[in-house]
Every structure is written in structure tokens, then in C-alpha cells.
Short mmCIF file of C-alpha atoms in Angstrom, two decimals:
data_model
loop_
_atom_site.label_atom_id
_atom_site.label_comp_id
_atom_site.label_asym_id
_atom_site.label_seq_id
_atom_site.Cartn_x
_atom_site.Cartn_y
_atom_site.Cartn_z
CA UNK A 22 32.33 50.75 213.98
CA UNK A 23 33.46 49.63 210.56
CA UNK A 24 36.21 51.50 208.77
CA UNK A 25 35.48 53.47 205.64
CA UNK A 26 37.82 51.19 203.69
CA UNK A 27 35.90 48.06 204.72
CA UNK A 28 32.62 49.73 203.76
CA UNK A 29 34.09 50.60 200.37
CA UNK A 30 35.22 46.99 199.98
CA UNK A 31 31.69 45.81 200.76
CA UNK A 32 30.26 48.21 198.18
CA UNK A 33 32.70 46.86 195.59
CA UNK A 34 31.94 43.17 196.22
CA UNK A 35 28.23 43.97 196.04
CA UNK A 36 28.66 45.85 192.76
CA UNK A 37 30.52 42.99 191.06
CA UNK A 38 27.93 40.32 191.89
CA UNK A 39 26.65 40.27 188.27
CA UNK A 40 30.18 39.44 187.12
CA UNK A 41 30.38 36.63 189.67
CA UNK A 42 27.12 35.19 188.35
CA UNK A 43 28.44 35.41 184.78
CA UNK A 44 31.64 33.61 185.78
CA UNK A 45 29.65 30.85 187.46
CA UNK A 46 27.54 30.36 184.32
CA UNK A 47 30.69 30.04 182.23
CA UNK A 48 32.30 27.60 184.65
CA UNK A 49 29.11 25.52 184.66
CA UNK A 50 29.51 24.80 180.95
CA UNK A 51 32.55 22.64 181.69
CA UNK A 52 31.63 21.73 185.28
CA UNK A 53 27.85 21.43 185.84
CA UNK A 54 28.39 21.50 189.59
CA UNK A 55 28.77 25.28 189.37
CA UNK A 56 25.12 25.55 188.31
CA UNK A 57 23.91 23.85 191.50
CA UNK A 58 22.23 26.00 194.19
CA UNK A 59 23.76 29.22 192.87
CA UNK A 60 21.62 31.40 195.14
CA UNK A 61 23.36 29.92 198.20
CA UNK A 62 26.45 31.86 197.15
CA UNK A 63 24.50 35.06 197.74
CA UNK A 64 22.98 34.05 201.06
CA UNK A 65 19.61 32.75 199.86
CA UNK A 66 18.74 29.23 201.06
CA UNK A 67 16.07 26.68 200.39
CA UNK A 68 13.65 26.26 203.30
CA UNK A 69 14.62 22.57 203.52
CA UNK A 70 18.19 23.49 204.49
CA UNK A 71 18.41 23.50 208.24
CA UNK A 72 21.16 23.77 210.78
CA UNK A 73 22.01 26.08 213.65
CA UNK A 74 24.81 26.23 216.19
CA UNK A 75 27.05 23.89 214.21
CA UNK A 76 30.83 23.76 213.90
CA UNK A 77 31.34 25.51 210.59
CA UNK A 78 34.25 24.22 208.47
CA UNK A 79 35.12 26.05 205.24
CA UNK A 80 37.16 24.15 202.65
CA UNK A 81 37.29 26.11 199.43
CA UNK A 82 38.51 23.44 196.99
CA UNK A 83 39.38 19.77 196.63
CA UNK A 84 42.71 19.85 198.47
CA UNK A 85 41.33 21.81 201.41
CA UNK A 86 38.31 19.49 201.56
CA UNK A 87 40.58 16.49 201.89
CA UNK A 88 42.41 18.21 204.73
CA UNK A 89 39.05 19.11 206.27
CA UNK A 90 38.01 15.45 206.10
CA UNK A 91 40.91 14.55 208.37
CA UNK A 92 40.06 17.29 210.85
CA UNK A 93 36.34 16.50 210.85
CA UNK A 94 37.04 12.82 211.52
CA UNK A 95 39.17 13.78 214.52
CA UNK A 96 36.57 16.27 215.76
CA UNK A 97 33.98 13.48 215.66
CA UNK A 98 36.36 11.17 217.53
CA UNK A 99 36.98 13.70 220.30
CA UNK A 100 33.39 14.95 220.41
CA UNK A 101 31.00 12.31 218.98
CA UNK A 102 27.92 13.71 217.32
CA UNK A 103 29.33 17.21 216.74
CA UNK A 104 27.15 18.81 214.02
CA UNK A 105 29.11 20.13 211.03
CA UNK A 106 28.28 22.97 208.64
CA UNK A 107 30.49 22.46 205.58
CA UNK A 108 31.05 25.14 202.92
CA UNK A 109 33.04 25.22 199.68
CA UNK A 110 33.92 27.50 196.79
CA UNK A 111 34.53 24.98 193.99
CA UNK A 112 32.46 22.21 192.44
CA UNK A 113 35.11 19.55 193.11
CA UNK A 114 35.34 20.62 196.74
CA UNK A 115 31.57 20.41 197.17
CA UNK A 116 31.40 16.98 195.49
CA UNK A 117 34.14 15.62 197.74
CA UNK A 118 32.63 17.27 200.81
CA UNK A 119 29.28 15.56 200.25
CA UNK A 120 31.01 12.28 201.14
CA UNK A 121 31.76 13.57 204.64
CA UNK A 122 28.21 14.41 205.67
CA UNK A 123 26.43 12.59 208.46
CA UNK A 124 23.02 13.00 210.06
CA UNK A 125 22.69 16.51 211.46
CA UNK A 126 25.28 18.02 209.12
CA UNK A 127 24.66 20.74 206.53
CA UNK A 128 26.44 21.59 203.29
CA UNK A 129 26.11 24.88 201.37
CA UNK A 130 28.25 27.11 199.20
CA UNK A 131 30.58 29.69 200.74
CA UNK A 132 28.76 33.05 200.68
CA UNK A 133 30.18 35.70 198.36
CA UNK A 134 31.94 38.26 200.56
CA UNK A 135 29.31 41.01 200.56
CA UNK A 136 27.76 42.47 203.73
CA UNK A 137 24.34 41.15 202.71
CA UNK A 138 25.33 37.59 201.79
CA UNK A 139 27.54 37.18 204.84
CA UNK A 140 24.86 38.54 207.18
CA UNK A 141 22.23 36.19 205.73
CA UNK A 142 24.62 33.23 206.07
CA UNK A 143 25.40 34.01 209.72
CA UNK A 144 21.77 34.79 210.54
CA UNK A 145 20.63 31.50 209.04
CA UNK A 146 23.19 29.15 210.57
CA UNK A 147 24.57 30.99 213.63
CA UNK A 148 27.67 28.77 213.85
CA UNK A 149 29.29 28.35 217.25
CA UNK A 150 32.76 28.47 215.67
CA UNK A 151 34.13 28.90 212.16
CA UNK A 152 37.15 26.89 210.97
CA UNK A 153 38.77 28.15 207.76
CA UNK A 154 41.10 25.69 206.07
CA UNK A 155 44.61 26.68 205.01
CA UNK A 156 44.34 30.03 203.22
CA UNK A 157 40.74 31.27 202.95
CA UNK A 158 40.44 34.57 204.85
CA UNK A 159 37.80 37.03 203.58
CA UNK A 160 37.63 40.59 205.00
CA UNK A 161 33.83 40.90 205.29
CA UNK A 162 33.39 37.46 206.83
CA UNK A 163 36.21 38.04 209.31
CA UNK A 164 34.77 41.40 210.36
CA UNK A 165 31.20 40.09 210.65
CA UNK A 166 32.23 37.13 212.81
CA UNK A 167 34.23 39.40 215.09
CA UNK A 168 31.26 41.73 215.47
CA UNK A 169 28.99 38.82 216.39
CA UNK A 170 31.63 37.26 218.67
CA UNK A 171 31.71 34.08 216.63
CA UNK A 172 35.27 32.73 216.96
CA UNK A 173 36.78 32.36 213.49
CA UNK A 174 40.02 30.36 213.25
CA UNK A 175 42.44 29.37 210.50
CA UNK A 176 43.56 25.73 210.62
CA UNK A 177 46.36 23.99 208.72
CA UNK A 178 47.38 27.52 207.80
CA UNK A 179 49.95 28.23 205.14
CA UNK A 180 51.13 31.44 203.51
CA UNK A 181 53.93 31.49 200.95
CA UNK A 182 56.06 34.50 200.05
CA UNK A 183 54.06 35.24 196.91
CA UNK A 184 50.77 35.29 198.82
CA UNK A 185 52.32 37.37 201.58
CA UNK A 186 53.46 39.97 199.03
CA UNK A 187 49.95 40.09 197.55
CA UNK A 188 48.41 40.48 201.02
CA UNK A 189 50.83 43.27 201.91
CA UNK A 190 49.85 45.17 198.78
CA UNK A 191 46.28 45.07 200.10
CA UNK A 192 47.31 45.50 203.71
CA UNK A 193 44.38 47.83 204.44
CA UNK A 194 42.13 44.80 203.90
CA UNK A 195 44.38 41.88 204.81
CA UNK A 196 45.70 43.08 208.16
CA UNK A 197 42.29 43.74 209.77
CA UNK A 198 41.03 40.40 208.42
CA UNK A 199 43.93 38.38 209.82
CA UNK A 200 43.86 40.34 213.08
CA UNK A 201 40.16 39.52 213.50
CA UNK A 202 40.82 35.77 213.60
CA UNK A 203 40.54 34.21 217.04
CA UNK A 204 43.47 31.84 216.45
CA UNK A 205 45.71 30.52 213.69
CA UNK A 206 47.50 27.16 213.68
CA UNK A 207 50.30 27.15 211.13
CA UNK A 208 51.79 24.25 209.23
CA UNK A 209 55.40 25.44 209.53
CA UNK A 210 57.50 27.97 211.39
CA UNK A 211 58.01 29.94 208.16
CA UNK A 212 54.24 30.05 207.59
CA UNK A 213 53.79 31.20 211.18
CA UNK A 214 56.19 34.13 210.88
CA UNK A 215 54.59 35.29 207.63
CA UNK A 216 51.13 35.09 209.21
CA UNK A 217 52.26 36.99 212.31
CA UNK A 218 53.60 39.75 210.04
CA UNK A 219 49.99 40.25 208.85
CA UNK A 220 48.69 40.51 212.40
CA UNK A 221 47.47 36.93 212.83
CA UNK A 222 47.34 35.45 216.33
CA UNK A 223 49.40 32.31 215.71
CA UNK A 224 48.59 29.98 218.59
CA UNK A 225 50.66 26.99 217.50
CA UNK A 226 52.69 25.31 214.79
CA UNK A 227 50.99 21.97 214.39
CA UNK A 228 52.28 20.60 211.07
CA UNK A 229 50.20 19.53 208.09
CA UNK A 230 46.90 17.71 208.65
CA UNK A 231 47.43 15.71 205.47
CA UNK A 232 50.15 13.66 207.17
CA UNK A 233 47.35 12.13 209.26
CA UNK A 234 45.51 10.78 206.23
CA UNK A 235 45.68 7.04 205.60
CA UNK A 236 45.70 5.93 201.96
CA UNK A 237 42.66 3.98 200.81
CA UNK A 238 43.57 0.38 201.62
CA UNK A 239 41.24 -1.00 198.96
CA UNK A 240 42.91 1.12 196.30
CA UNK A 241 46.38 0.07 197.42
CA UNK A 242 45.35 -3.59 197.36
CA UNK A 243 43.88 -3.13 193.89
CA UNK A 244 47.13 -1.52 192.78
CA UNK A 245 49.16 -4.48 194.04
CA UNK A 246 46.94 -6.89 192.13
CA UNK A 247 47.09 -4.81 188.94
CA UNK A 248 50.85 -4.32 189.07
CA UNK A 249 51.34 -8.07 188.96
CA UNK A 250 49.66 -8.08 185.55
CA UNK A 251 51.41 -5.06 184.07
CA UNK A 252 54.18 -6.00 181.66
CA UNK A 253 56.27 -2.91 182.41
CA UNK A 254 57.15 -0.62 185.33
CA UNK A 255 55.07 2.56 185.55
CA UNK A 256 55.97 6.24 185.89
CA UNK A 257 53.14 8.66 186.70
CA UNK A 258 52.99 12.41 186.12
CA UNK A 259 50.69 13.04 189.08
CA UNK A 260 48.35 16.03 189.53
CA UNK A 261 49.69 17.64 186.38
CA UNK A 262 48.84 21.22 185.49
CA UNK A 263 48.35 22.94 182.15
CA UNK A 264 51.61 22.93 180.19
CA UNK A 265 53.24 20.06 182.06
CA UNK A 266 51.60 17.30 180.02
CA UNK A 267 53.01 18.80 176.83
CA UNK A 268 56.42 19.05 178.49
CA UNK A 269 56.38 15.32 179.24
CA UNK A 270 55.10 14.35 175.80
CA UNK A 271 57.74 16.53 174.11
CA UNK A 272 60.50 14.86 176.12
CA UNK A 273 59.19 11.38 175.36
CA UNK A 274 59.01 12.23 171.66
CA UNK A 275 62.58 13.56 171.67
CA UNK A 276 63.67 10.36 173.35
CA UNK A 277 62.03 8.36 170.57
CA UNK A 278 58.89 7.10 172.30
CA UNK A 279 56.82 7.37 169.11
CA UNK A 280 59.47 5.89 166.80
CA UNK A 281 60.30 2.24 166.10
CA UNK A 282 62.91 0.98 168.52
CA UNK A 283 66.13 -0.08 166.76
CA UNK A 284 67.85 -3.33 167.73
CA UNK A 285 70.05 -2.98 170.78
CA UNK A 286 73.74 -2.52 170.09
CA UNK A 287 75.74 -4.76 172.40
CA UNK A 288 75.09 -4.19 176.10
CA UNK A 289 74.10 -0.54 175.75
CA UNK A 290 70.38 0.15 175.50
CA UNK A 291 69.19 3.19 173.58
CA UNK A 292 67.21 5.89 175.35
CA UNK A 293 64.26 5.03 173.08
CA UNK A 294 64.34 1.43 174.28
CA UNK A 295 64.50 2.55 177.89
CA UNK A 296 61.49 4.84 177.38
CA UNK A 297 59.55 2.06 175.62
CA UNK A 298 60.25 -0.25 178.55
CA UNK A 299 58.17 2.01 180.85
CA UNK A 300 54.42 2.47 181.00
CA UNK A 301 53.76 6.24 181.25
CA UNK A 302 50.65 7.62 182.91
CA UNK A 303 49.32 11.18 183.24
CA UNK A 304 46.85 12.17 185.97
CA UNK A 305 45.66 15.78 185.48
CA UNK A 306 45.00 17.84 188.60
CA UNK A 307 41.69 19.27 187.40
CA UNK A 308 38.90 17.02 186.10
CA UNK A 309 37.64 19.60 183.61
CA UNK A 310 40.90 19.07 181.68
CA UNK A 311 40.57 15.29 181.23
CA UNK A 312 39.22 15.51 177.66
CA UNK A 313 41.68 18.26 176.76
CA UNK A 314 44.64 16.18 177.93
CA UNK A 315 43.37 13.07 176.14
CA UNK A 316 43.16 15.06 172.90
CA UNK A 317 46.66 16.46 173.49
CA UNK A 318 48.15 12.99 173.96
CA UNK A 319 46.61 11.77 170.71
CA UNK A 320 47.66 14.90 168.81
CA UNK A 321 51.27 14.21 169.79
CA UNK A 322 51.19 10.78 168.19
CA UNK A 323 50.50 8.64 171.26
CA UNK A 324 47.66 6.19 171.77
CA UNK A 325 45.78 6.88 175.00
CA UNK A 326 43.96 4.48 177.30
CA UNK A 327 41.60 6.23 179.71
CA UNK A 328 41.03 4.91 183.21
CA UNK A 329 37.31 5.63 182.77
CA UNK A 330 37.13 3.37 179.72
CA UNK A 331 39.84 0.75 180.19
CA UNK A 332 40.95 -1.37 183.10
CA UNK A 333 44.58 -1.71 182.05
CA UNK A 334 46.75 0.18 179.56
CA UNK A 335 48.01 -1.52 176.41
CA UNK A 336 51.77 -1.64 176.03
CA UNK A 337 52.03 1.11 173.40
CA UNK A 338 49.68 3.56 175.15
CA UNK A 339 49.91 6.36 177.65
CA UNK A 340 47.40 5.75 180.41
CA UNK A 341 45.26 8.73 181.38
CA UNK A 342 44.06 8.78 184.97
CA UNK A 343 40.73 10.51 184.36
CA UNK A 344 39.02 9.70 187.66
CA UNK A 345 38.58 11.48 190.98
CA UNK A 346 39.49 10.05 194.35
CA UNK A 347 41.87 7.35 193.08
CA UNK A 348 45.28 8.88 193.76
CA UNK A 349 46.16 6.04 196.14
CA UNK A 350 45.56 3.61 193.28
CA UNK A 351 47.74 5.63 190.92
CA UNK A 352 50.55 6.05 193.46
CA UNK A 353 50.27 2.37 194.34
CA UNK A 354 50.73 1.48 190.67
CA UNK A 355 53.65 3.85 190.18
CA UNK A 356 57.26 2.85 190.56
CA UNK A 357 58.07 6.59 190.41
CA UNK A 358 55.87 9.70 190.47
CA UNK A 359 56.72 13.02 188.80
CA UNK A 360 55.22 15.79 190.95
CA UNK A 361 52.71 17.89 189.06
CA UNK A 362 52.67 21.64 189.56
CA UNK A 363 56.43 21.69 190.14
CA UNK A 364 57.59 21.89 186.51
CA UNK A 365 55.68 25.12 185.86
CA UNK A 366 56.05 28.02 188.34
CA UNK A 367 52.95 26.93 190.26
CA UNK A 368 54.34 25.91 193.63
CA UNK A 369 53.95 22.15 193.35
CA UNK A 370 51.35 19.73 194.66
CA UNK A 371 51.00 17.68 197.80
CA UNK A 372 54.01 15.40 198.41
CA UNK A 373 52.42 13.82 201.44
CA UNK A 374 50.03 11.49 199.62
CA UNK A 375 52.71 9.73 197.52
CA UNK A 376 54.87 9.44 200.64
CA UNK A 377 52.05 7.72 202.54
CA UNK A 378 51.76 5.27 199.63
CA UNK A 379 55.50 4.57 199.65
CA UNK A 380 55.99 6.07 196.19
CA UNK A 381 59.34 7.73 195.31
CA UNK A 382 58.91 11.25 193.92
CA UNK A 383 60.84 13.31 191.40
CA UNK A 384 59.96 17.00 191.74
CA UNK A 385 60.73 20.01 189.62
CA UNK A 386 62.09 23.38 190.79
CA UNK A 387 58.78 24.97 191.87
CA UNK A 388 57.53 23.78 195.27
CA UNK A 389 56.90 27.05 197.12
CA UNK A 390 53.39 25.97 198.19
CA UNK A 391 54.89 23.00 200.04
CA UNK A 392 58.39 24.32 200.70
CA UNK A 393 59.02 22.70 204.08
CA UNK A 394 57.42 19.38 203.11
CA UNK A 395 59.61 19.34 200.01
CA UNK A 396 62.76 20.00 202.03
CA UNK A 397 61.86 17.38 204.63
CA UNK A 398 61.10 14.85 201.91
CA UNK A 399 64.44 15.52 200.21
CA UNK A 400 66.30 15.30 203.51
CA UNK A 401 64.59 12.00 204.31
CA UNK A 402 65.65 10.52 200.98
CA UNK A 403 62.05 10.08 199.81
CA UNK A 404 62.34 12.34 196.78
CA UNK A 405 64.68 13.91 194.23
CA UNK A 406 64.72 17.43 192.82
CA UNK A 407 65.55 18.26 189.19
CA UNK A 408 65.50 21.45 187.13
CA UNK A 409 63.26 20.46 184.22
CA UNK A 410 61.10 17.73 182.72
CA UNK A 411 63.91 16.18 180.68
CA UNK A 412 65.96 15.68 183.83
CA UNK A 413 62.85 14.31 185.55
CA UNK A 414 62.30 11.67 182.86
CA UNK A 415 65.98 10.72 182.98
CA UNK A 416 65.92 10.46 186.78
CA UNK A 417 62.76 8.35 186.66
CA UNK A 418 64.33 5.97 184.15
CA UNK A 419 67.38 5.58 186.39
CA UNK A 420 65.18 4.79 189.37
CA UNK A 421 63.14 2.27 187.39
CA UNK A 422 66.39 0.50 186.52
CA UNK A 423 67.69 0.58 190.12
CA UNK A 424 65.29 -1.47 192.29
CA UNK A 425 67.54 -1.24 195.35
CA UNK A 426 67.54 2.55 195.40
CA UNK A 427 63.85 2.66 194.56
CA UNK A 428 63.06 0.37 197.49
CA UNK A 429 65.17 2.54 199.82
CA UNK A 430 63.30 5.66 198.69
CA UNK A 431 59.95 3.92 199.19
CA UNK A 432 60.93 2.95 202.74
CA UNK A 433 62.14 6.50 203.41
CA UNK A 434 58.83 7.88 202.10
CA UNK A 435 56.82 5.75 204.51
CA UNK A 436 59.06 6.77 207.43
CA UNK A 437 58.80 10.44 206.43
CA UNK A 438 55.01 10.16 206.35
CA UNK A 439 54.61 8.43 209.71
CA UNK A 440 57.07 10.69 211.55
CA UNK A 441 55.04 13.83 210.82
CA UNK A 442 51.64 12.73 212.10
CA UNK A 443 49.73 14.37 214.95
CA UNK A 444 48.39 17.65 213.54
CA UNK A 445 44.80 16.41 213.46
CA UNK A 446 44.65 15.55 217.15
CA UNK A 447 46.23 18.84 218.21
CA UNK A 448 44.08 20.95 215.89
CA UNK A 449 40.80 19.28 216.85
CA UNK A 450 41.56 19.72 220.54
CA UNK A 451 42.34 23.40 220.00
CA UNK A 452 39.13 23.95 217.99
CA UNK A 453 37.02 22.35 220.71
CA UNK A 454 38.79 24.36 223.42
CA UNK A 455 37.93 27.64 221.68
CA UNK A 456 34.36 26.50 221.05
CA UNK A 457 34.05 25.60 224.72
CA UNK A 458 35.42 28.95 225.83
CA UNK A 459 32.91 30.71 223.57
CA UNK A 460 29.99 28.53 224.65
CA UNK A 461 30.65 26.04 227.50
CA UNK A 462 27.66 23.91 226.49
CA UNK A 463 29.40 22.87 223.26
CA UNK A 464 32.01 20.56 224.72
CA UNK A 465 31.06 20.03 228.35
CA UNK A 466 30.90 16.27 227.73
CA UNK A 467 34.23 16.17 225.90
CA UNK A 468 37.07 16.83 228.36
CA UNK A 469 40.21 18.15 226.74
CA UNK A 470 43.77 17.09 227.41
CA UNK A 471 45.79 20.30 227.53
CA UNK A 472 49.00 18.32 227.26
CA UNK A 473 48.32 17.78 223.55
CA UNK A 474 48.59 21.46 222.71
CA UNK A 475 51.78 22.86 221.20
CA UNK A 476 53.47 25.96 222.60
CA UNK A 477 52.54 29.24 220.96
CA UNK A 478 54.91 31.09 218.67
CA UNK A 479 57.17 33.46 220.54
#
């Protein structure tokens, strides 16, 4: 029987549905994808949408969808033909997820966490197992799956201290939700202990799925060809967040990037000359900010060349990476990457992708979302940590001028990336084992190798 508190939560999420619809309409102004199939979010589906008894994978946003792509590929390798039900919460996640679909797969929006929407979702699709990616645990969905004996698991799981504190404040909701999960596979030991403190059944510490991703070889080859034509080395502010672009532009202006460069005095080059000798590029994290960032660059006195409109940047311009799905190209072009999300208190972005591309990274002080990966990267010599954007620009300039150290960091990045692979194989095997235990028909033709599983957390 459901607790009174869970019933009150369900009444609340039902009552705020009009506000959710209003928010979606507002988001759709900037991102039309939010206007697509809105009724799916409330458990109402077109008759043409079919699918039953699939492996349900929920990837809320773009980053989780990219991790899900790695897991889905490994699930298909271990169990060819496995039908996938893929859900998302954001427009960018859904757009990226559409690329993963094969015959027999289904893609819909994540249902809003009301008793009605969740029940209609589960009635319609009746998934054999649900795989939530990284952080997405909703109380109503967790309770409903437990009641229907649908195993719901959390893969590539992470939980930082800030999120743990928020969950503990709502412990009356969070603890039953985490306790209802059939299994959790954590990225790190620290994540595992935080998850256990919320009642999660941590069944293994498997590492980060994103280490198993291979950079797009065509993009890396294109980057090699383009770099040969670029007149200057390139530094990229990658996956930047609101506020960080202005930080970089302010530093470049202080260093004289928008002023005429005076003649060099003897053997000592001015900071302005050093800045002018680098091609700077900004790649915003969120596509809805591309136009905003372009306008910001121009307002600060810089010419901007957009990836969507120009093949190569002119010497006096800042290049704006305003495209999706080309991070391998941007990291392949970069001599050094400045890690977006780490210069504001936002927890940083994924360090794994630049490492796989052999790109040295300079990160700011805020990396709590990827704390262990950041520490491992630093220990491996693949990255540097600084306290602010000015120090980051200075460190990047020093690396640009030191090809030997830059090459050593690139080699360390590749070694760091390759040494942490294996999460995909372990996670896929564990998912299939739980699906088989719940319904032996699911994987009877896909024998599992128990030796691949990691020990559980003690």
C-alpha cells in the first residue's frame, strides 16, 4: 500500500501539470523540439506508436543520451536484436537519441511523474526492464515499477555531495525511490557510498560508460586536414556555460586581443602578441545559446566566424562552434581545451571526450560532477587545474609555446582514456542478467559470462 506522503506527492505533480505545459511552450520558442508530441509527456500516445516488452532506457538529456548510446551498442552486441524503448526529457536528448533507433525500437518522451501518466506509460509499453541513466530517479515511477515487479535499475550512476544534500532534505521521497531500485551500478566508490546512504542497492562500481566511447574517426581525420591549413595554434573553450564566455572575452581584452599589437621589444614577446598568435574558439554547451554567444562576442569588439557559416576562421576572428555532434572535430583541432562548466560553480563537463581525442585540458576549480575523473586526469598528467579564467588563458598560452609538454599531455590523455574502459561490457551483462532473472525468455539465447561482473560494494 502506498504511503500517504507518496500519495500527496502524486497529487502535487498532478496539480502542477498546467505549469509544466506552460514551461514547455516557453522552451519551445527557443527550441522547437519541445513542441513535438507534447501529449506523450502526460502518457497519451499516437496509435502508430507501438512497442511492448522492450528494454526501456531513459536518458534525460544530451550527455546521458551519449552514455546510453554506448550501453545500447553493447546490449545489442551481447544480445542481437534486443528491442529498445528510449525516453528523454530534453529536446537535445531526443534529437540525439533518434540516431540510435533501429527496426523494432520505440522513442517517446519521459512521462511526467504523476500516477496517471506513469500508469499509462507502463500499461502501453510494459517494459521488461527499465534502465535509468546516471541520475534520473523519480518517486512515482520507482514506486509503480516496484508494484508491477518491473526491475528498474540505475546505470552509470553518479551522485555528488550537492545532490545528496538535496535528496536528504527530501528524504521522505528520495529514500523510498532509491530503495525501490532493483540495482545500481555506480561510477566511483564515492558515488557508491553516497547512493548507499540513500538506501540504494549498489551492486557494483563499474566506472564511467563514456570511457568506452570512441571518437568519430571521420571528424578526427577532418580535424587533422584542417589543422594543416590553420595559420595559428588553437585553444578551445569547450562546452562553455553562461558567464564563462564573457570571462574568456574579458581576459582576452585585458591581454590586448582587440588592440593593435606593438612591435616586439628584443626577445621578449608581449602578452598581446602571444594572444594574437592563437586562434581562439568557443563551443557553447547548449545550442539555444549559439546566437546569444555570437552576439556577445561581437559586442565585446571581436569578429566572429560561425562553424555553421564558415569552414575556417579568419586570423582576426574568434571561431564559434555552433554545431551539435562535432566535439571530436573541435577537440581534434584544439592544441589545448579549456573545460567549460568548471570556471563557474557548475561542476564541470565531461573530461573523458577530450582525453579520448588526445587533447590536453585546462580546468577551473569546479569539477564536482566529475570529481574522480578530474583527479585521475590530473594524476595521469592529462590535465591542469587553475583557479580562474585568467590563469587558464595563461596556462594555455604556455602549453601552446611548449610542444614537448603538450605532446606528453596528449599521450597521457590517450593512456588515461584507454586504461579506464570496460564499464559498458560489465553494465550490459548485468542488465541482461536482471532481465533474464525477471523473465527467462528475454535472454535465453544470450549466455552470460559471470566472470565479467564486479564485486558488490561491501
